[in-house]
Coordinates of N, CA and C in Angstrom, one line a residue:
X155 N -48.2 -35.9 -46.1 CA -49.3 -36.5 -46.9 C -48.9 -37.9 -47.5
X156 N -48.1 -38.6 -46.8 CA -47.6 -39.9 -47.2 C -48.3 -41.0 -46.4
X157 N -48.4 -42.2 -47.0 CA -48.9 -43.4 -46.3 C -47.9 -44.5 -46.4
X158 N -47.5 -45.1 -45.3 CA -46.7 -46.3 -45.3 C -47.4 -47.4 -44.5
X159 N -47.6 -48.6 -45.2 CA -48.2 -49.7 -44.5 C -47.4 -50.9 -44.8
X160 N -47.0 -51.7 -43.8 CA -46.2 -52.9 -44.1 C -44.9 -52.9 -43.3
X161 N -43.9 -53.5 -43.8 CA -42.6 -53.7 -43.1 C -41.5 -53.1 -43.9
X162 N -40.7 -52.3 -43.2 CA -39.4 -51.8 -43.7 C -39.6 -51.0 -45.1
X163 N -40.6 -50.3 -45.2 CA -40.9 -49.5 -46.4 C -40.2 -48.1 -46.2
X164 N -40.0 -47.4 -47.4 CA -39.3 -46.2 -47.3 C -39.8 -45.2 -48.4
X165 N -40.0 -44.0 -48.0 CA -40.3 -42.9 -48.9 C -39.2 -41.9 -48.9
X166 N -38.6 -41.6 -50.0 CA -37.4 -40.6 -50.1 C -37.8 -39.3 -49.5
X167 N -36.9 -38.7 -48.8 CA -37.1 -37.3 -48.3 C -37.5 -36.4 -49.4
X168 N -38.5 -35.6 -49.1 CA -38.9 -34.6 -50.1 C -40.0 -35.2 -51.1
X169 N -40.2 -36.4 -51.0 CA -41.3 -37.1 -51.8 C -42.6 -36.9 -51.1
X170 N -43.6 -36.3 -51.8 CA -44.9 -36.1 -51.1 C -46.0 -36.9 -51.8
X171 N -47.1 -37.1 -51.1 CA -48.3 -37.7 -51.6 C -48.0 -39.1 -52.2
X172 N -47.2 -39.9 -51.5 CA -46.8 -41.3 -51.9 C -47.5 -42.3 -50.9
X173 N -47.8 -43.4 -51.5 CA -48.3 -44.6 -50.7 C -47.3 -45.8 -50.9
X174 N -46.8 -46.4 -49.9 CA -46.0 -47.6 -50.0 C -46.6 -48.7 -49.2
X175 N -46.8 -49.8 -49.8 CA -47.4 -51.0 -49.1 C -46.5 -52.2 -49.3
X176 N -46.7 -53.2 -48.5 CA -45.9 -54.5 -48.6 C -44.7 -54.4 -47.8
X177 N -43.6 -55.1 -48.3 CA -42.3 -55.2 -47.6 C -41.2 -54.6 -48.5
X178 N -40.4 -53.8 -47.8 CA -39.2 -53.2 -48.5 C -39.5 -52.5 -49.8
X179 N -40.6 -51.8 -49.8 CA -41.0 -51.0 -51.0 C -40.3 -49.6 -50.8
X180 N -40.0 -49.0 -52.0 CA -39.3 -47.7 -51.9 C -39.9 -46.8 -52.9
X181 N -40.4 -45.6 -52.4 CA -41.0 -44.6 -53.3 C -40.0 -43.5 -53.5
X182 N -39.7 -43.2 -54.7 CA -38.8 -42.1 -55.1 C -39.5 -41.0 -55.9
X183 N -40.8 -41.3 -56.3 CA -41.5 -40.4 -57.1 C -42.8 -39.8 -56.4
X184 N -43.0 -38.5 -56.5 CA -44.1 -37.9 -55.9 C -45.4 -38.4 -56.5
X185 N -46.4 -38.5 -55.6 CA -47.8 -39.0 -56.1 C -47.7 -40.4 -56.7
X186 N -46.9 -41.3 -56.1 CA -46.8 -42.6 -56.6 C -47.4 -43.6 -55.6
X187 N -47.8 -44.8 -56.1 CA -48.2 -45.9 -55.3 C -47.3 -47.0 -55.6
X188 N -46.7 -47.6 -54.5 CA -45.7 -48.6 -54.6 C -46.1 -49.8 -53.8
X189 N -45.9 -51.0 -54.4 CA -46.2 -52.2 -53.6 C -44.8 -53.0 -53.6
X190 N -44.2 -53.1 -52.4 CA -43.0 -53.9 -52.3 C -43.3 -55.4 -52.1
X191 N -42.7 -56.2 -52.9 CA -42.9 -57.7 -52.8 C -41.6 -58.4 -52.5
X192 N -41.0 -58.1 -51.3 CA -39.6 -58.6 -51.1 C -39.6 -59.5 -49.8
X193 N -38.6 -60.4 -49.9 CA -38.3 -61.2 -48.7 C -37.5 -60.4 -47.7
X194 N -37.5 -60.8 -46.4 CA -36.9 -59.9 -45.4 C -35.4 -59.7 -45.7
X195 N -34.7 -60.6 -46.4 CA -33.3 -60.4 -46.7 C -33.0 -59.6 -47.9
X196 N -34.0 -59.3 -48.7 CA -33.8 -58.5 -50.0 C -33.4 -57.1 -49.7
X197 N -32.8 -56.4 -50.7 CA -32.4 -55.0 -50.6 C -33.7 -54.2 -50.8
X198 N -33.7 -53.0 -50.3 CA -34.8 -52.0 -50.4 C -35.2 -51.9 -51.9
X199 N -36.5 -52.1 -52.2 CA -37.0 -51.9 -53.6 C -36.6 -52.9 -54.6
X200 N -36.1 -54.1 -54.2 CA -35.6 -55.0 -55.2 C -36.7 -55.4 -56.1
X201 N -37.8 -55.9 -55.6 CA -39.0 -56.3 -56.4 C -40.1 -55.4 -56.0
X202 N -40.7 -54.6 -56.9 CA -41.8 -53.8 -56.6 C -42.6 -53.3 -57.8
X203 N -43.8 -53.0 -57.6 CA -44.7 -52.4 -58.6 C -44.9 -50.9 -58.2
X204 N -44.8 -50.1 -59.3 CA -44.9 -48.6 -59.1 C -46.0 -48.1 -60.0
X205 N -46.9 -47.3 -59.5 CA -48.0 -46.7 -60.3 C -47.8 -45.2 -60.4
X206 N -47.7 -44.6 -61.6 CA -47.4 -43.2 -61.9 C -48.4 -42.6 -62.8
X207 N -48.6 -41.3 -62.8 CA -49.4 -40.6 -63.8 C -48.5 -39.5 -64.4
X208 N -48.5 -39.4 -65.8 CA -47.8 -38.4 -66.5 C -48.8 -37.6 -67.3
X209 N -48.4 -36.3 -67.6 CA -49.3 -35.5 -68.4 C -48.5 -34.4 -69.1
X210 N -49.1 -33.8 -70.2 CA -48.6 -32.7 -70.9 C -49.7 -32.1 -71.8
X211 N -49.5 -30.9 -72.2 CA -50.3 -30.3 -73.2 C -49.4 -29.9 -74.4
X212 N -49.7 -30.3 -75.6 CA -48.9 -30.0 -76.7 C -49.7 -29.0 -77.6
X213 N -48.9 -28.2 -78.4 CA -49.6 -27.2 -79.3 C -49.1 -27.2 -80.7
X214 N -48.2 -28.2 -81.0 CA -47.6 -28.2 -82.4 C -47.2 -29.6 -82.7
X215 N -46.4 -29.8 -83.7 CA -46.0 -31.2 -84.1 C -44.6 -31.6 -83.7
X216 N -44.0 -30.9 -82.7 CA -42.7 -31.3 -82.1 C -43.0 -32.4 -81.1
X217 N -41.9 -33.1 -80.8 CA -41.9 -34.2 -79.8 C -41.6 -33.6 -78.5
X218 N -42.4 -33.8 -77.4 CA -42.2 -33.2 -76.1 C -42.2 -34.3 -75.1
X219 N -41.4 -34.1 -74.0 CA -41.5 -35.0 -72.9 C -42.7 -34.7 -72.1
X220 N -43.4 -35.7 -71.7 CA -44.5 -35.5 -70.7 C -43.9 -35.6 -69.3
X221 N -44.6 -35.1 -68.3 CA -44.0 -35.0 -67.0 C -44.8 -35.7 -65.9
X222 N -44.1 -36.2 -65.0 CA -44.7 -36.9 -63.8 C -45.7 -35.9 -63.1
X223 N -46.9 -36.3 -63.0 CA -47.9 -35.4 -62.4 C -48.2 -34.1 -63.1
X224 N -47.7 -34.1 -64.4 CA -47.9 -32.9 -65.2 C -47.1 -31.7 -64.7
X225 N -46.0 -31.9 -63.9 CA -45.2 -30.9 -63.3 C -43.9 -30.8 -64.1
X226 N -43.7 -29.7 -64.8 CA -42.6 -29.5 -65.7 C -41.2 -30.0 -65.0
X227 N -40.5 -30.8 -65.8 CA -39.2 -31.3 -65.5 C -39.3 -32.3 -64.3
X228 N -40.4 -32.9 -64.1 CA -40.5 -34.0 -63.1 C -40.6 -35.3 -63.7
X229 N -39.8 -36.3 -63.3 CA -39.7 -37.6 -64.0 C -39.5 -38.7 -62.9
X230 N -39.8 -39.9 -63.3 CA -39.4 -41.1 -62.6 C -37.9 -41.3 -62.9
X231 N -37.1 -41.4 -61.8 CA -35.7 -41.7 -62.0 C -35.5 -43.2 -61.9
X232 N -35.0 -43.8 -63.0 CA -34.7 -45.2 -63.0 C -33.5 -45.5 -62.2
X233 N -33.5 -46.3 -61.1 CA -32.3 -46.6 -60.4 C -31.3 -47.3 -61.2
X234 N -30.0 -47.1 -60.9 CA -28.9 -47.9 -61.5 C -29.1 -49.4 -61.3
X235 N -28.6 -50.2 -62.2 CA -28.6 -51.6 -62.1 C -30.0 -52.1 -61.8
X236 N -30.9 -51.7 -62.7 CA -32.4 -52.0 -62.6 C -32.9 -52.4 -63.9
X237 N -33.8 -53.3 -64.0 CA -34.6 -53.6 -65.1 C -36.1 -53.4 -64.7
X238 N -36.8 -52.8 -65.6 CA -38.2 -52.7 -65.4 C -39.1 -52.8 -66.6
X239 N -40.3 -53.4 -66.4 CA -41.3 -53.5 -67.5 C -42.2 -52.3 -67.2
X240 N -42.6 -51.6 -68.3 CA -43.6 -50.5 -68.1 C -44.8 -50.8 -69.0
X241 N -45.9 -50.4 -68.6 CA -47.2 -50.6 -69.3 C -47.9 -49.3 -69.1
X242 N -48.0 -48.5 -70.2 CA -48.6 -47.2 -70.2 C -49.9 -47.2 -71.0
X243 N -51.0 -46.7 -70.3 CA -52.2 -46.5 -71.0 C -52.3 -45.0 -71.2
X244 N -52.4 -44.6 -72.5 CA -52.3 -43.2 -72.9 C -53.6 -42.8 -73.6
X245 N -54.0 -41.6 -73.2 CA -55.2 -41.0 -73.9 C -54.9 -39.6 -74.2
X246 N -55.3 -39.1 -75.4 CA -55.1 -37.7 -75.8 C -56.4 -37.2 -76.4
X247 N -56.6 -35.9 -76.1 CA -57.8 -35.3 -76.7 C -57.5 -33.9 -77.1
X248 N -58.0 -33.5 -78.3 CA -57.8 -32.1 -78.7 C -58.8 -31.2 -78.0
X249 N -58.2 -30.2 -77.4 CA -59.0 -29.2 -76.6 C -59.0 -27.8 -77.2
X250 N -58.3 -27.6 -78.3 CA -58.3 -26.3 -78.9 C -57.4 -26.2 -80.1
X251 N -57.0 -25.0 -80.5 CA -56.1 -24.8 -81.6 C -56.8 -24.3 -82.9
X252 N -56.0 -23.9 -83.8 CA -56.5 -23.2 -85.0 C -56.5 -24.1 -86.3
X253 N -56.1 -25.4 -86.2 CA -56.0 -26.3 -87.3 C -57.4 -26.4 -87.9
X254 N -57.4 -26.4 -89.3 CA -58.7 -26.6 -90.0 C -59.0 -28.1 -90.1
X255 N -58.0 -29.0 -89.8 CA -58.2 -30.4 -89.8 C -58.8 -30.8 -88.5
X256 N -59.8 -31.7 -88.6 CA -60.4 -32.2 -87.4 C -61.1 -31.2 -86.6
X257 N -61.4 -31.5 -85.3 CA -62.1 -30.5 -84.5 C -61.8 -30.8 -83.0
X258 N -62.2 -29.9 -82.1 CA -62.1 -30.1 -80.7 C -62.9 -31.3 -80.3
X259 N -62.3 -32.1 -79.5 CA -63.0 -33.4 -79.1 C -62.4 -34.6 -79.9
X260 N -61.6 -34.4 -80.9 CA -60.9 -35.5 -81.5 C -60.1 -36.2 -80.4
X261 N -59.9 -37.5 -80.5 CA -59.2 -38.2 -79.4 C -58.5 -39.5 -80.0
X262 N -57.5 -39.9 -79.2 CA -56.8 -41.2 -79.5 C -56.4 -41.8 -78.2
X263 N -56.2 -43.2 -78.3 CA -55.7 -43.9 -77.1 C -54.7 -45.0 -77.6
X264 N -53.8 -45.3 -76.7 CA -52.8 -46.3 -77.1 C -52.4 -47.1 -75.8
X265 N -51.8 -48.2 -76.0 CA -51.0 -48.9 -75.0 C -49.6 -49.0 -75.4
X266 N -48.7 -48.4 -74.6 CA -47.3 -48.4 -74.9 C -46.6 -49.3 -73.8
X267 N -45.8 -50.2 -74.2 CA -45.2 -51.1 -73.2 C -43.8 -51.5 -73.7
X268 N -43.0 -51.9 -72.7 CA -41.6 -52.2 -73.0 C -40.8 -52.5 -71.8
X269 N -39.5 -52.7 -72.0 CA -38.6 -53.0 -71.0 C -37.4 -52.0 -71.0
X270 N -37.0 -51.5 -69.8 CA -35.9 -50.6 -69.7 C -34.9 -51.4 -68.9
X271 N -33.6 -51.4 -69.3 CA -32.5 -52.0 -68.6 C -31.5 -50.8 -68.4
X272 N -31.3 -50.5 -67.1 CA -30.3 -49.5 -66.8 C -29.2 -50.2 -66.0
X273 N -28.0 -50.4 -66.7 CA -26.9 -51.0 -66.1 C -25.8 -50.0 -66.0
X274 N -25.5 -49.4 -64.8 CA -24.6 -48.3 -64.7 C -25.1 -47.1 -65.5
X275 N -24.2 -46.6 -66.4 CA -24.6 -45.4 -67.2 C -25.2 -45.9 -68.5
X276 N -25.3 -47.2 -68.8 CA -25.8 -47.7 -70.1 C -27.3 -48.0 -69.9
X277 N -28.1 -47.4 -70.8 CA -29.6 -47.7 -70.7 C -30.1 -48.2 -72.1
X278 N -30.9 -49.2 -72.1 CA -31.5 -49.7 -73.3 C -33.0 -49.7 -73.1
X279 N -33.8 -49.4 -74.1 CA -35.2 -49.5 -74.1 C -35.7 -50.3 -75.3
X280 N -36.5 -51.3 -75.0 CA -37.2 -52.2 -76.0 C -38.7 -51.9 -75.8
X281 N -39.4 -51.5 -76.8 CA -40.8 -51.1 -76.6 C -41.6 -51.4 -77.8
X282 N -42.9 -51.3 -77.6 CA -43.9 -51.4 -78.7 C -45.2 -50.7 -78.3
X283 N -46.0 -50.4 -79.3 CA -47.2 -49.6 -79.1 C -48.3 -50.2 -79.9
X284 N -49.5 -50.2 -79.3 CA -50.8 -50.5 -80.0 C -51.7 -49.4 -79.9
X285 N -52.3 -49.0 -81.1 CA -53.4 -48.0 -81.0 C -54.6 -48.7 -80.6
X286 N -55.4 -48.1 -79.7 CA -56.6 -48.8 -79.2 C -57.8 -48.2 -79.9
X287 N -58.2 -47.0 -79.7 CA -59.4 -46.4 -80.3 C -59.0 -44.9 -80.6
X288 N -59.6 -44.4 -81.7 CA -59.4 -43.0 -82.0 C -60.6 -42.4 -82.8
X289 N -60.7 -41.1 -82.9 CA -61.7 -40.5 -83.6 C -61.2 -39.1 -84.1
X290 N -61.3 -38.8 -85.4 CA -61.0 -37.5 -85.9 C -59.6 -37.5 -86.5
X291 N -59.0 -36.3 -86.7 CA -57.7 -36.1 -87.3 C -56.6 -36.3 -86.4
X292 N -56.2 -37.5 -86.1 CA -55.2 -37.8 -85.1 C -54.0 -38.6 -85.6
X293 N -53.9 -38.7 -87.0 CA -52.9 -39.5 -87.6 C -51.5 -39.2 -87.2
X294 N -51.2 -37.9 -86.9 CA -49.8 -37.5 -86.6 C -49.5 -37.7 -85.1
X295 N -50.5 -37.9 -84.3 CA -50.3 -37.9 -82.8 C -49.5 -39.2 -82.5
X296 N -48.4 -39.1 -81.7 CA -47.6 -40.2 -81.4 C -47.0 -40.2 -80.0
X297 N -47.3 -41.2 -79.1 CA -46.6 -41.3 -77.8 C -45.5 -42.3 -77.9
X298 N -44.5 -42.2 -77.1 CA -43.4 -43.2 -77.1 C -42.7 -43.2 -75.7
X299 N -42.5 -44.4 -75.1 CA -41.8 -44.6 -73.9 C -40.3 -44.5 -74.1
X300 N -39.6 -43.5 -73.4 CA -38.2 -43.3 -73.7 C -37.5 -43.1 -72.3
X301 N -36.2 -43.2 -72.4 CA -35.3 -42.8 -71.3 C -34.5 -41.6 -71.8
X302 N -34.3 -40.6 -70.9 CA -33.5 -39.4 -71.2 C -32.5 -39.3 -70.0
X303 N -31.3 -39.8 -70.2 CA -30.4 -40.0 -69.1 C -31.0 -41.0 -68.1
X304 N -31.2 -40.7 -66.9 CA -31.9 -41.6 -65.9 C -33.4 -41.4 -65.8
X305 N -33.9 -40.4 -66.6 CA -35.3 -40.1 -66.5 C -36.2 -40.9 -67.5
X306 N -37.2 -41.5 -66.9 CA -38.2 -42.2 -67.8 C -39.3 -41.3 -68.1
X307 N -39.8 -41.3 -69.3 CA -40.9 -40.4 -69.7 C -41.6 -41.0 -70.9
X308 N -42.8 -40.5 -71.2 CA -43.5 -40.8 -72.4 C -43.4 -39.5 -73.2
X309 N -42.8 -39.6 -74.4 CA -42.8 -38.4 -75.3 C -44.1 -38.4 -76.1
X310 N -44.6 -37.2 -76.4 CA -45.8 -37.0 -77.1 C -45.6 -36.0 -78.2
X311 N -46.0 -36.5 -79.4 CA -46.0 -35.6 -80.6 C -47.4 -35.3 -81.0
X312 N -47.8 -34.1 -81.0 CA -49.1 -33.7 -81.4 C -49.1 -33.3 -82.9
X313 N -49.9 -32.3 -83.3 CA -50.0 -31.8 -84.6 C -50.0 -30.3 -84.7
X314 N -49.6 -29.8 -85.8 CA -49.6 -28.3 -86.0 C -50.9 -27.7 -85.7
X315 N -50.9 -26.6 -85.0 CA -52.1 -25.8 -84.7 C -53.2 -26.5 -83.9
X316 N -52.8 -27.6 -83.2 CA -53.7 -28.3 -82.4 C -53.3 -28.3 -80.9
X317 N -54.2 -27.9 -80.0 CA -53.9 -28.0 -78.6 C -54.4 -29.3 -78.1
X318 N -53.5 -30.2 -77.6 CA -53.9 -31.6 -77.2 C -53.4 -31.8 -75.8
X319 N -54.4 -32.3 -75.0 CA -54.1 -32.7 -73.6 C -53.8 -34.2 -73.6
X320 N -52.7 -34.6 -73.0 CA -52.2 -36.0 -72.9 C -52.2 -36.5 -71.4
X321 N -52.6 -37.7 -71.2 CA -52.5 -38.3 -69.9 C -52.1 -39.8 -70.0
X322 N -51.1 -40.2 -69.2 CA -50.5 -41.5 -69.2 C -50.6 -42.1 -67.9
X323 N -51.2 -43.3 -67.7 CA -51.3 -44.1 -66.5 C -50.3 -45.2 -66.7
X324 N -49.2 -45.1 -65.9 CA -48.1 -46.0 -66.1 C -47.9 -46.9 -64.9
X325 N -47.8 -48.2 -65.2 CA -47.4 -49.2 -64.2 C -46.0 -49.7 -64.5
X326 N -45.2 -49.8 -63.5 CA -43.8 -50.3 -63.6 C -43.6 -51.5 -62.7
X327 N -43.1 -52.5 -63.3 CA -42.7 -53.7 -62.5 C -41.2 -53.7 -62.5
X328 N -40.6 -53.4 -61.3 CA -39.2 -53.2 -61.2 C -38.4 -54.3 -60.5
X329 N -37.2 -54.6 -61.0 CA -36.3 -55.5 -60.3 C -34.9 -54.9 -60.3
X330 N -34.4 -54.7 -59.1 CA -33.0 -54.2 -59.0 C -32.2 -55.4 -59.1
X331 N -31.3 -55.5 -60.2 CA -30.6 -56.7 -60.5 C -29.3 -56.8 -59.8
X332 N -28.7 -55.7 -59.4 CA -27.4 -55.8 -58.8 C -26.3 -56.2 -59.8
X333 N -26.6 -56.0 -61.1 CA -25.5 -56.3 -62.2 C -24.4 -55.4 -62.1

């Protein structure tokens, strides 16, 4: 269930439902869309745009990792010696729970963006977030772009006794630096 269009593109073995376009694009994440923008002499995946979806359902006020395609323990693996900009559009809606604050249908949305630099085993994240629109008792709800080892994710903190569905549409602009 993969699509490859262009020149010298690659989809990792075991990666399903991926689309790779352009030149020397590399897909390492299931259900991703990749646009390779490389010269013929560049290395595989040097310059590319990657489109991903993350999701999770939270039921309390702990911070949880969201997952690639909402599949538990599935993440985008940041390649070594790579810098990337991420732009995440995040929406969350309360779908249940026993909290007396707010009600089902309360919602919030954010834009989370930043830069991840992975140089060998050292990883740094510089990020910022803007709240876009919200309604209801959503003050405690918090998304955040983070790295956990080589895994990139959006962490999501809900609220006590609230069942909240989260969805993140993430675009990554990647450059393998060779540092």
